[in-house]
XYZ file of N, CA, C and O in Angstrom:
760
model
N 0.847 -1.192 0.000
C 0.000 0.000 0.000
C 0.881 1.241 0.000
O 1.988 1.194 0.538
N 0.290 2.702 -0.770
C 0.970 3.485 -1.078
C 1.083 4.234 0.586
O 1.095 3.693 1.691
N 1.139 5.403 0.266
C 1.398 6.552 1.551
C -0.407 6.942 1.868
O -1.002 6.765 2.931
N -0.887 7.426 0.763
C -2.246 7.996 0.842
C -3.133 6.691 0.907
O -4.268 7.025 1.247
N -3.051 5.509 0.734
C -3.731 4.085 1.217
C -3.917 4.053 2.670
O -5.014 3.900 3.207
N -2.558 4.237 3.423
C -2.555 4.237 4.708
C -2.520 5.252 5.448
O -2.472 5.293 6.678
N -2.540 5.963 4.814
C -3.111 7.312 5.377
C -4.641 7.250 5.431
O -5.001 8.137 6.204
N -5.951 6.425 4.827
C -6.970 6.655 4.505
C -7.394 5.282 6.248
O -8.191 5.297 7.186
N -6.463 4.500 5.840
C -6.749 3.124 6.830
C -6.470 3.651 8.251
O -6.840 2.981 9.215
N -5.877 4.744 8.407
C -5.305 5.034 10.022
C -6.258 6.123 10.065
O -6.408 6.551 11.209
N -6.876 6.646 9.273
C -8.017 7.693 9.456
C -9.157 7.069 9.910
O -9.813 7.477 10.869
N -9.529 5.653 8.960
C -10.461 5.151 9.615
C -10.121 4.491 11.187
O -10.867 4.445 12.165
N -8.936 4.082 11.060
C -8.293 3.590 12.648
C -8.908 4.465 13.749
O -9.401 3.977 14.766
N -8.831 6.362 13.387
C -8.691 6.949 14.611
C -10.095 7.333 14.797
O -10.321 7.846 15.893
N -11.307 7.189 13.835
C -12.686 7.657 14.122
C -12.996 6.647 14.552
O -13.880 6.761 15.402
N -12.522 5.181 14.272
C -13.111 3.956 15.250
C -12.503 3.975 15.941
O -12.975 2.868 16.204
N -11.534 4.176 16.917
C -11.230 4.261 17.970
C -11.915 5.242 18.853
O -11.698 5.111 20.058
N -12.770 6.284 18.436
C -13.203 7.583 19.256
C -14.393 7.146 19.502
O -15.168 7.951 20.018
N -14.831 5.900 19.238
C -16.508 5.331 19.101
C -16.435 4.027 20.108
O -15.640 3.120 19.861
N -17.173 3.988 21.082
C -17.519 2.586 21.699
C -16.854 0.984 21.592
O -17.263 0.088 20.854
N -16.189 0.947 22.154
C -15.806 -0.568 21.622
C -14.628 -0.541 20.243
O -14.146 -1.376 19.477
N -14.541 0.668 20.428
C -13.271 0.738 18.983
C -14.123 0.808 17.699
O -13.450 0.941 16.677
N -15.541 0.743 17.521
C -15.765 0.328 16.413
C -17.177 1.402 15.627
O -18.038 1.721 16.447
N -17.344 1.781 14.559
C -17.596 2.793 13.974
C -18.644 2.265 12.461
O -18.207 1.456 11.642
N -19.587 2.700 12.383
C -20.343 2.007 10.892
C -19.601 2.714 9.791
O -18.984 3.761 9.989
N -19.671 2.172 8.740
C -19.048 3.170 7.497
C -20.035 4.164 6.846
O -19.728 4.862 5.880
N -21.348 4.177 7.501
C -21.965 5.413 7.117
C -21.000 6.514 7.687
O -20.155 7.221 7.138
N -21.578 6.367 9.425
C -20.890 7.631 9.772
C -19.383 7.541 9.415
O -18.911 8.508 8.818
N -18.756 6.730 9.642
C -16.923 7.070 9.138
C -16.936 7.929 7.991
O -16.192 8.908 7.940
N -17.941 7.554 6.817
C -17.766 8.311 5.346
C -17.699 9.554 5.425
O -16.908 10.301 4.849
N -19.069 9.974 6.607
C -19.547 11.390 6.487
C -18.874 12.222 6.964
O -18.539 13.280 6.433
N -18.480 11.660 8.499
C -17.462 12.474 9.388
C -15.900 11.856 8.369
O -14.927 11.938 9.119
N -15.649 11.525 7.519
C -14.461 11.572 7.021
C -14.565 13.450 5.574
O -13.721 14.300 5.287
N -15.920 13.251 5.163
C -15.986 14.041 4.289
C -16.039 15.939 5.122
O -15.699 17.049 4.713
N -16.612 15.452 6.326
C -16.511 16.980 6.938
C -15.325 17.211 7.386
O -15.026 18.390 7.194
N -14.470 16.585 7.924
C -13.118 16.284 7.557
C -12.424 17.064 7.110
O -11.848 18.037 7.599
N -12.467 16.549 5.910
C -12.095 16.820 4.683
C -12.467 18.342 4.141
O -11.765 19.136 3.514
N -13.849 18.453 4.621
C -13.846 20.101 4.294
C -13.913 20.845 5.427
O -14.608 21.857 5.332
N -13.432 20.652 6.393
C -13.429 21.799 7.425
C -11.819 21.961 6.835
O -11.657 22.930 6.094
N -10.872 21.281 7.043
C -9.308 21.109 6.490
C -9.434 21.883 5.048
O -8.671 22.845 4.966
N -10.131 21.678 4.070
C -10.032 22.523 3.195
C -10.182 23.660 3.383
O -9.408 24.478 2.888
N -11.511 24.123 4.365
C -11.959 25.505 4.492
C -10.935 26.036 4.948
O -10.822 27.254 4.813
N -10.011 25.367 5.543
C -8.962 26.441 6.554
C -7.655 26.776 5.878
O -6.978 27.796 6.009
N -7.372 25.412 4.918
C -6.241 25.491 4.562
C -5.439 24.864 3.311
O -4.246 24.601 3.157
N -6.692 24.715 2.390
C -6.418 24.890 0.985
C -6.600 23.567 0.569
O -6.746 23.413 -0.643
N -6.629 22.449 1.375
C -6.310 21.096 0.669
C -6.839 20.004 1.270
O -6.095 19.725 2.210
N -7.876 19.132 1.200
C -8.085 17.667 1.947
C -7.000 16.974 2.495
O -5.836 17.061 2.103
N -7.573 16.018 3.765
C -6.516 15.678 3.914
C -6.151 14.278 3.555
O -5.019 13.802 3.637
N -7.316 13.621 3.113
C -6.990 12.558 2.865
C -6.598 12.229 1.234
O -6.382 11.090 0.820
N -6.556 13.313 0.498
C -6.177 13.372 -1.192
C -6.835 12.336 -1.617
O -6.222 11.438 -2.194
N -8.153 12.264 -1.422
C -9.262 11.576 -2.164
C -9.868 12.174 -2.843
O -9.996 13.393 -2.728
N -10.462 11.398 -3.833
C -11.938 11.258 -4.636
C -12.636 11.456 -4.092
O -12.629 10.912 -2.987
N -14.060 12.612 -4.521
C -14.977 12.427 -3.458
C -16.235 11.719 -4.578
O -16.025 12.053 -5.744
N -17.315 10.932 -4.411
C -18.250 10.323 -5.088
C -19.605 11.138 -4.592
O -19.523 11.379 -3.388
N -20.996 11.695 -5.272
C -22.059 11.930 -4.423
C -23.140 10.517 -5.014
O -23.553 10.120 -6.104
N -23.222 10.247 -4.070
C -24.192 8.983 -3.678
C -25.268 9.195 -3.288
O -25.629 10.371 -3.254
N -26.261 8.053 -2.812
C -27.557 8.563 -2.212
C -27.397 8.699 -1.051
O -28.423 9.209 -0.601
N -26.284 8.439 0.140
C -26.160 8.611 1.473
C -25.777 10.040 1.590
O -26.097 10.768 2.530
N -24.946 10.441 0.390
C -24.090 11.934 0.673
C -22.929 11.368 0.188
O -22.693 10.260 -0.292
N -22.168 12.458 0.432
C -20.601 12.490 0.023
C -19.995 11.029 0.220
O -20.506 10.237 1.013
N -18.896 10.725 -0.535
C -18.076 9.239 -0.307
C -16.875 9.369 -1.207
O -16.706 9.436 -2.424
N -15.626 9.385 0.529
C -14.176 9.399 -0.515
C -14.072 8.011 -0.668
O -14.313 7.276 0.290
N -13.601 7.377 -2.217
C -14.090 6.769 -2.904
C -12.834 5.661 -2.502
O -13.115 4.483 -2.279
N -11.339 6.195 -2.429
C -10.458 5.151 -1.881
C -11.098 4.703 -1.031
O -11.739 3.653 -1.041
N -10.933 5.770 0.115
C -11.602 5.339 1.436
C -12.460 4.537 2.218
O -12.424 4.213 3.405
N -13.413 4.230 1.089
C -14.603 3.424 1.141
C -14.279 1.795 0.594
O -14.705 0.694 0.944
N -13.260 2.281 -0.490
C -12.661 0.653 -1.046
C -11.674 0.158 -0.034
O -11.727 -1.028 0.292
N -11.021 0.736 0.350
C -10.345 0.012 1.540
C -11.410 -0.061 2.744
O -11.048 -0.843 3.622
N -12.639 0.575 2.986
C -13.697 0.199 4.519
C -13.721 -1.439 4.183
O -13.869 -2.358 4.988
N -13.483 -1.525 2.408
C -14.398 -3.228 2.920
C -13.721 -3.885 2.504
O -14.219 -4.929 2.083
N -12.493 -3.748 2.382
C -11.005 -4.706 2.100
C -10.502 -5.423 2.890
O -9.673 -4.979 3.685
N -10.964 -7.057 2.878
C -10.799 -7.714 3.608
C -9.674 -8.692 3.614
O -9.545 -9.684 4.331
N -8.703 -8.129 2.475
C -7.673 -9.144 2.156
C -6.346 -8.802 2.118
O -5.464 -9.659 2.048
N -5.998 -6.936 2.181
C -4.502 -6.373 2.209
C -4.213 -6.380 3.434
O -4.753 -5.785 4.366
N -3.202 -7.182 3.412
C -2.392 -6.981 5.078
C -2.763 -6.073 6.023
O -3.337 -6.330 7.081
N -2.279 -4.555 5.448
C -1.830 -4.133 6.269
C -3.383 -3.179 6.364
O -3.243 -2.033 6.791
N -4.458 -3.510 6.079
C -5.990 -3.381 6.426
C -6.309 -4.229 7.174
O -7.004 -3.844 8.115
N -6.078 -5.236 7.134
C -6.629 -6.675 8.284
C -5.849 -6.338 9.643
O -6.475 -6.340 10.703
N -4.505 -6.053 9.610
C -3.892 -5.916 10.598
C -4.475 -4.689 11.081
O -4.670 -5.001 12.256
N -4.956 -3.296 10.943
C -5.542 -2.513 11.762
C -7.338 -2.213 11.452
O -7.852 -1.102 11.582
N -8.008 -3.332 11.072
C -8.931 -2.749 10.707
C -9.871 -3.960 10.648
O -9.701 -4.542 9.577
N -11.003 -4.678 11.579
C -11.641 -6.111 11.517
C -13.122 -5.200 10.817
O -13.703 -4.151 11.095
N -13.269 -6.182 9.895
C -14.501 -5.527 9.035
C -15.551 -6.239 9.311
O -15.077 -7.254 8.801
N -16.415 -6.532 9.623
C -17.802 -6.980 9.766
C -19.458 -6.302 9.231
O -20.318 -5.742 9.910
N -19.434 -6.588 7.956
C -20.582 -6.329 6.813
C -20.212 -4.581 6.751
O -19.415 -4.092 5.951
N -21.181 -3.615 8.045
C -21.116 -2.380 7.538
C -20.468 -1.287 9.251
O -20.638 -0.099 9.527
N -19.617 -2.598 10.150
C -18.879 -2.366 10.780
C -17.694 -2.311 10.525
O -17.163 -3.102 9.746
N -16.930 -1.168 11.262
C -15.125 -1.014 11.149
C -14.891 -0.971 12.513
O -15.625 -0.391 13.313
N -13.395 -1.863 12.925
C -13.462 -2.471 14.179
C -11.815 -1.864 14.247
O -11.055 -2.453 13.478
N -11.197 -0.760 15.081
C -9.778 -0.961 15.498
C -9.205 -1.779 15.919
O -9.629 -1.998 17.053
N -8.029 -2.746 15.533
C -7.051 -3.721 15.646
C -6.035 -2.890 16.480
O -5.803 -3.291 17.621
N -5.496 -1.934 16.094
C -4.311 -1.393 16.641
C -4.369 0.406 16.841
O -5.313 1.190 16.739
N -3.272 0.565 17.084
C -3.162 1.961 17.929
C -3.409 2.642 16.852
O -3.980 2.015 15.960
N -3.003 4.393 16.538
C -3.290 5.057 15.321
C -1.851 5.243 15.515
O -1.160 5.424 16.517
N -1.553 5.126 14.019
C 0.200 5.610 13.698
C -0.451 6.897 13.154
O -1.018 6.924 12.061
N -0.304 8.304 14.236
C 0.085 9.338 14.235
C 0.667 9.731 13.180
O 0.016 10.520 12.494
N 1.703 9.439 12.811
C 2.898 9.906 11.435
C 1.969 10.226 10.289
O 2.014 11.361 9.816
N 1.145 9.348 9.808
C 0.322 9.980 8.662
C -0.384 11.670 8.612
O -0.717 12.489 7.755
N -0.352 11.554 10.073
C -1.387 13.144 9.874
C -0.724 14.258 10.841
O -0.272 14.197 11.985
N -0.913 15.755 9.490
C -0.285 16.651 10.562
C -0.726 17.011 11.513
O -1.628 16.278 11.919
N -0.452 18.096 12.293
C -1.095 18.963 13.549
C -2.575 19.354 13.445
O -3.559 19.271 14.180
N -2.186 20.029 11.653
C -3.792 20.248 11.396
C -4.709 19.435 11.022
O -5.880 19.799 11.118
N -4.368 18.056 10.473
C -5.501 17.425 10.292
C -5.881 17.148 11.310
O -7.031 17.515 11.549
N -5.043 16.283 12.546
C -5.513 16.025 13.554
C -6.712 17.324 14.474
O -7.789 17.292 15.069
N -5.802 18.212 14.137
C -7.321 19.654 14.364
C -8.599 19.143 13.947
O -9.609 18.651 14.450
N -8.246 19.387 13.078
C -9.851 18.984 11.958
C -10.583 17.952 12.267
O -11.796 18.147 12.343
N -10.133 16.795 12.486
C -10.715 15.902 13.001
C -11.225 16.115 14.000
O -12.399 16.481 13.958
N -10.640 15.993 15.137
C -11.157 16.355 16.508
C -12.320 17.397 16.606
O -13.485 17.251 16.978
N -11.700 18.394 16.198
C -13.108 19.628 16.092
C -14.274 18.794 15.759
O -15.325 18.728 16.395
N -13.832 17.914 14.250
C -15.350 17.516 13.970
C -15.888 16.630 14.709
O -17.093 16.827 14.870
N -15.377 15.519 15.346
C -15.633 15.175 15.884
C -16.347 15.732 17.418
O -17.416 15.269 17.815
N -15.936 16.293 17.826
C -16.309 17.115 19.249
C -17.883 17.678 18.774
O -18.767 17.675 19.630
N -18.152 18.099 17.544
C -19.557 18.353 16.956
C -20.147 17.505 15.897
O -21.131 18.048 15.394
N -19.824 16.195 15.334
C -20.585 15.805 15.330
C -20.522 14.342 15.933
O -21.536 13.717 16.245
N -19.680 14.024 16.021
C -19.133 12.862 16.648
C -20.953 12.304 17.240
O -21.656 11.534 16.585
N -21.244 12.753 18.191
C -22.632 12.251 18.411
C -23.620 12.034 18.049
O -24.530 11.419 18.605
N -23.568 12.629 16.816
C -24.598 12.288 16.019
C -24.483 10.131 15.458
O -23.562 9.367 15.748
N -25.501 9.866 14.816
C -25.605 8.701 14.102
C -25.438 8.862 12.489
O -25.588 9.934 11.902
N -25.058 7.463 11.784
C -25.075 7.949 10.333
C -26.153 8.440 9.685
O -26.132 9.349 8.855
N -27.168 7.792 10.091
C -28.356 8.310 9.336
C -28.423 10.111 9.293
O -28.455 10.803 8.275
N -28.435 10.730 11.172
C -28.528 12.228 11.024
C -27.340 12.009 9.679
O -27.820 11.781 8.568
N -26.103 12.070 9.793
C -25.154 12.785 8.962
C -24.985 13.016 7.561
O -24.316 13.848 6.949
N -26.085 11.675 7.021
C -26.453 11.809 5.384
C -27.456 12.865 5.374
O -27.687 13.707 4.506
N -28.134 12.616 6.759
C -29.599 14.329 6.304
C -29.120 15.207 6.120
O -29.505 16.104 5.370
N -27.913 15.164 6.918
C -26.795 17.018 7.195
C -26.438 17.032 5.739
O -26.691 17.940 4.946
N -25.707 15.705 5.448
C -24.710 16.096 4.244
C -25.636 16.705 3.100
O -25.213 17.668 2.461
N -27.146 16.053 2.772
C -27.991 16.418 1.933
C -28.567 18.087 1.603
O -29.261 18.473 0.662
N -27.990 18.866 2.751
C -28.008 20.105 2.681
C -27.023 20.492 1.985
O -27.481 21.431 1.334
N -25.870 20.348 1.689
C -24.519 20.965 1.178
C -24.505 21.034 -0.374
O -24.583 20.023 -1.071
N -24.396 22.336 -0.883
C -24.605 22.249 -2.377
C -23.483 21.365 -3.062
O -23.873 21.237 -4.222
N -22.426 20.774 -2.934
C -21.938 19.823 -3.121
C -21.936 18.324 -3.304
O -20.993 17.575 -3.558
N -23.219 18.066 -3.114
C -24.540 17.198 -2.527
C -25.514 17.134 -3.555
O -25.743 16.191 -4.313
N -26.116 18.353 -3.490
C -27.332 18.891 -4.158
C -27.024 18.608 -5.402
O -27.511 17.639 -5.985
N -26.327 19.285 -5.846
C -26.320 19.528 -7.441
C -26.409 18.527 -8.083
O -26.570 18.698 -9.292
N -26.350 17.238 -7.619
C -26.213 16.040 -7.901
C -27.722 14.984 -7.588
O -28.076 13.875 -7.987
N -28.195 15.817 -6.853
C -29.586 14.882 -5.656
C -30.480 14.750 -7.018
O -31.052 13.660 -7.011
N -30.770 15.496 -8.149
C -32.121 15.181 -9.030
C -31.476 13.681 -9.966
O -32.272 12.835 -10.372
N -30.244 13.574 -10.157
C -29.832 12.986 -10.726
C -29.704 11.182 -10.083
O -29.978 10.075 -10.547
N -29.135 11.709 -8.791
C -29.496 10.532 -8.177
C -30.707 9.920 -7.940
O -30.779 8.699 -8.081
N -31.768 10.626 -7.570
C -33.140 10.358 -6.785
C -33.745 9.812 -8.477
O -34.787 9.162 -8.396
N -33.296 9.979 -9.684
C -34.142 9.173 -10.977
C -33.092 7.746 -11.229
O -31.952 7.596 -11.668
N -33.920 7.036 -10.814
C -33.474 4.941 -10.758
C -32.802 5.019 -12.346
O -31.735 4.455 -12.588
N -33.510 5.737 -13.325
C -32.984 5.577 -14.461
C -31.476 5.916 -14.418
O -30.790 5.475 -15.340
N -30.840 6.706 -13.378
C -29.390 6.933 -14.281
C -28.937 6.703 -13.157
O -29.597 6.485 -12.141
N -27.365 6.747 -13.304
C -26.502 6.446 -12.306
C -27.149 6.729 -10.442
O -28.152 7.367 -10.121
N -26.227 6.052 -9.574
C -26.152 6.350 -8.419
C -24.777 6.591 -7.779
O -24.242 6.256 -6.722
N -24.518 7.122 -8.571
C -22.524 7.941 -8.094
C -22.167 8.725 -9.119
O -21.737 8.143 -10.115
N -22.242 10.082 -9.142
C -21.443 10.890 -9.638
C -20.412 11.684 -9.425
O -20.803 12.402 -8.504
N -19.261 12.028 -9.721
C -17.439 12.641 -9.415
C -18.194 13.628 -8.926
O -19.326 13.802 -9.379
N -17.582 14.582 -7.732
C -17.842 15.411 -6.990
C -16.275 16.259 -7.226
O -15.127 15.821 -7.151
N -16.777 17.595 -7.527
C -15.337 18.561 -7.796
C -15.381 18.944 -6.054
O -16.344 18.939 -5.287
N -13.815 19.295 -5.781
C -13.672 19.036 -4.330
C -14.093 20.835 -4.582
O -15.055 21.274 -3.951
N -13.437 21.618 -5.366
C -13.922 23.004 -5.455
C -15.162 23.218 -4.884
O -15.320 24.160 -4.108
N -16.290 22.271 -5.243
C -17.801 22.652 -4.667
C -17.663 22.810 -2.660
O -18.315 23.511 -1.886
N -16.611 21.887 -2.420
C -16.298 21.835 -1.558
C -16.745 22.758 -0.192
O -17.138 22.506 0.948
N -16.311 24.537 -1.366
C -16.291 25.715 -0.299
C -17.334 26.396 0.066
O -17.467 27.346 0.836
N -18.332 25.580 -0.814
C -20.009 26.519 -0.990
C -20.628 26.021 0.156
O -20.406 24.919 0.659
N -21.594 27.064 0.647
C -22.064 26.420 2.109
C -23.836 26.375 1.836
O -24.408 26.815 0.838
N -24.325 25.870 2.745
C -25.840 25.995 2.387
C -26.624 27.324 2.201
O -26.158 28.454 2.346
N -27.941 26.981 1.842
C -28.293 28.510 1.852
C -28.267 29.274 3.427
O -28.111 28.731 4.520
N -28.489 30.804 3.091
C -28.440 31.325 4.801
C -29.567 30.946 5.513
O -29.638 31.032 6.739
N -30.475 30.519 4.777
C -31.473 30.658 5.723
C -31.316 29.369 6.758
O -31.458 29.470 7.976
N -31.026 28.250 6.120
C -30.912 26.656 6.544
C -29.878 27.019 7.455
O -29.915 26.535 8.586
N -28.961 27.796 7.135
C -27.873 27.158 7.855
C -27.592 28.495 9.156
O -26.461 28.503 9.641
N -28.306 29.251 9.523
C -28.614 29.859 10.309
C -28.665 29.132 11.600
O -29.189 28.018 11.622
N -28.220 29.603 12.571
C -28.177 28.430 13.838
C -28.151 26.788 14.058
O -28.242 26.212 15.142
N -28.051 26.374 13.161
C -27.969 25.077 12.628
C -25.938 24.093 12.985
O -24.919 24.592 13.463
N -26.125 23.073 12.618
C -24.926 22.579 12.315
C -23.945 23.366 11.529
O -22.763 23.599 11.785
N -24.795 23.789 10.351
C -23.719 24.800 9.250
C -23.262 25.698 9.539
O -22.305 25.998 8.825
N -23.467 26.323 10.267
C -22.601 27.287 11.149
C -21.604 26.976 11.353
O -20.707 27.677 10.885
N -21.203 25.646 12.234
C -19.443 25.121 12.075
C -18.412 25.898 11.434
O -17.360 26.279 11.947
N -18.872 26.115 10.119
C -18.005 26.420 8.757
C -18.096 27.822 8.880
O -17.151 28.467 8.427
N -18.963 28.382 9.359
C -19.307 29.860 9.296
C -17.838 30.681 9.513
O -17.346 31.256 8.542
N -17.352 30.702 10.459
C -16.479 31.137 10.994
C -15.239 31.024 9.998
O -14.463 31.964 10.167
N -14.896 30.248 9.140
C -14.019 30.275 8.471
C -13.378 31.021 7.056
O -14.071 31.121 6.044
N -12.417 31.367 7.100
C -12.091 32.767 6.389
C -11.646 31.450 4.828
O -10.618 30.777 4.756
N -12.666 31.468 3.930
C -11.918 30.356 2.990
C -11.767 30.989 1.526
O -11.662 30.173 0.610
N -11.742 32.542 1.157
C -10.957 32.903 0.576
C -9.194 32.843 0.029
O -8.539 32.885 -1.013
N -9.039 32.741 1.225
C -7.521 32.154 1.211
C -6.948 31.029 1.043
O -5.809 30.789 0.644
N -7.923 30.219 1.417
C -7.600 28.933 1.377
C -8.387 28.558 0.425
O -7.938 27.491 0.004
N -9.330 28.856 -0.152
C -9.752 28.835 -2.070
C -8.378 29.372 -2.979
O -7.968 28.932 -4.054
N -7.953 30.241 -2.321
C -6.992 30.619 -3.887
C -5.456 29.662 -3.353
O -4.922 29.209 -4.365
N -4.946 29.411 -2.513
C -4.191 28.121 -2.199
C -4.846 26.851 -3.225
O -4.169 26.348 -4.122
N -6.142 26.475 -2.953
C -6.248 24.881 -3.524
C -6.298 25.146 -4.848
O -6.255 24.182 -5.611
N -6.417 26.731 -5.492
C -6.860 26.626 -7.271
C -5.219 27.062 -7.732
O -4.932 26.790 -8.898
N -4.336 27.600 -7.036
C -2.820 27.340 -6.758
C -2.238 26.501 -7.345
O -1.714 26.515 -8.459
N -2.387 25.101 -5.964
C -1.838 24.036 -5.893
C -2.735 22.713 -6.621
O -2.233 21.614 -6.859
N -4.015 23.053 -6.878
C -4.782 21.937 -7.787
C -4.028 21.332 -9.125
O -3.679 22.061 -10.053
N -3.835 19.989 -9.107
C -2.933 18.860 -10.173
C -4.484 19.057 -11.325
O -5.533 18.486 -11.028
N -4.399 19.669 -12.215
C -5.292 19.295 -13.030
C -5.496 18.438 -14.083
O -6.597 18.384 -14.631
């Protein structure tokens, strides 16, 4: 496995470890991996897990991330990671080294707000995010796909004001992501 493989497997390591019994569904892991992912962008130009993001009918899904949740046969996934249908189970400690100061920020924050929630709330949340949306008419008709590429750019758009007025979306409120928009269109591999 590459660097960003196990970087994705010790991410899931450290949200199942912050959950009961070590162990975490891959709804919520997905979701709280994707807010993640954009609180870290909002602040500072770049995801941290350098994934794919997919919009699905649950919400957002980094797309490695999810192929290794149910990889039951690479070493070094079995060794930190016992899978059971739509359970993820910690084996071992979190090797730290993968993530900087700030992701570990990011995480935690999100966690500390939404961490309590269940997966189900977190696909309702995610279903607010125009990153989400733009995609929901497409999904919700059986006739066409149920996964379409998600530009991480949509990333920075927040819900409307009215929704997100005292709400969860607020989280993001606070964040100055001008700066950290012209960083990721910078540094974006196109």
């Amino acid at each position: 496995m590459n660097f960003r493989q196990k970087k994705s497997v010790q991410a899931i390591n450290y949200f199942a470890r912050k959950e009961a019994k070590n162990s975490i569904t891959r709804l919520k892991l997905m979701k709280i991996l994707w807010l993640s992912d954009k609180l870290h962008l909002m602040r500072y130009g770049c995801i941290m897990l350098e994934d794919s993001y997919v919009a699905m009918p649950r919400g957002p899904v980094p797309t490695m991330t999810m192929n290794i949740a149910q990889d039951k046969t690479t070493p070094y996934v079995v060794e930190n990671i016992s899978i059971n249908r739509f359970i993820l189970t910690s084996n071992q400690e979190v090797e730290s080294k993968y993530f900087s100061e700030s992701e570990v920020e990011a995480m935690d924050e999100v966690w500390s707000r939404f961490g309590g929630k269940d997966g189900f709330e977190l696909e309702k949340l995610s279903h607010y995010y125009p990153e989400w949306q733009k995609f929901e008419d497409d999904i919700n008709d059986e006739s066409k796909p149920s996964s379409y590429p998600m530009d991480i750019e949509d990333f920075f758009e927040m819900p409307s004001r009215e929704f997100s007025a005292g709400s969860e979306h607020a989280f993001f409120a606070n964040e100055d992501i001008e700066l950290a928009k012209e960083i990721y269109q910078e540094t974006r591999v196109y």
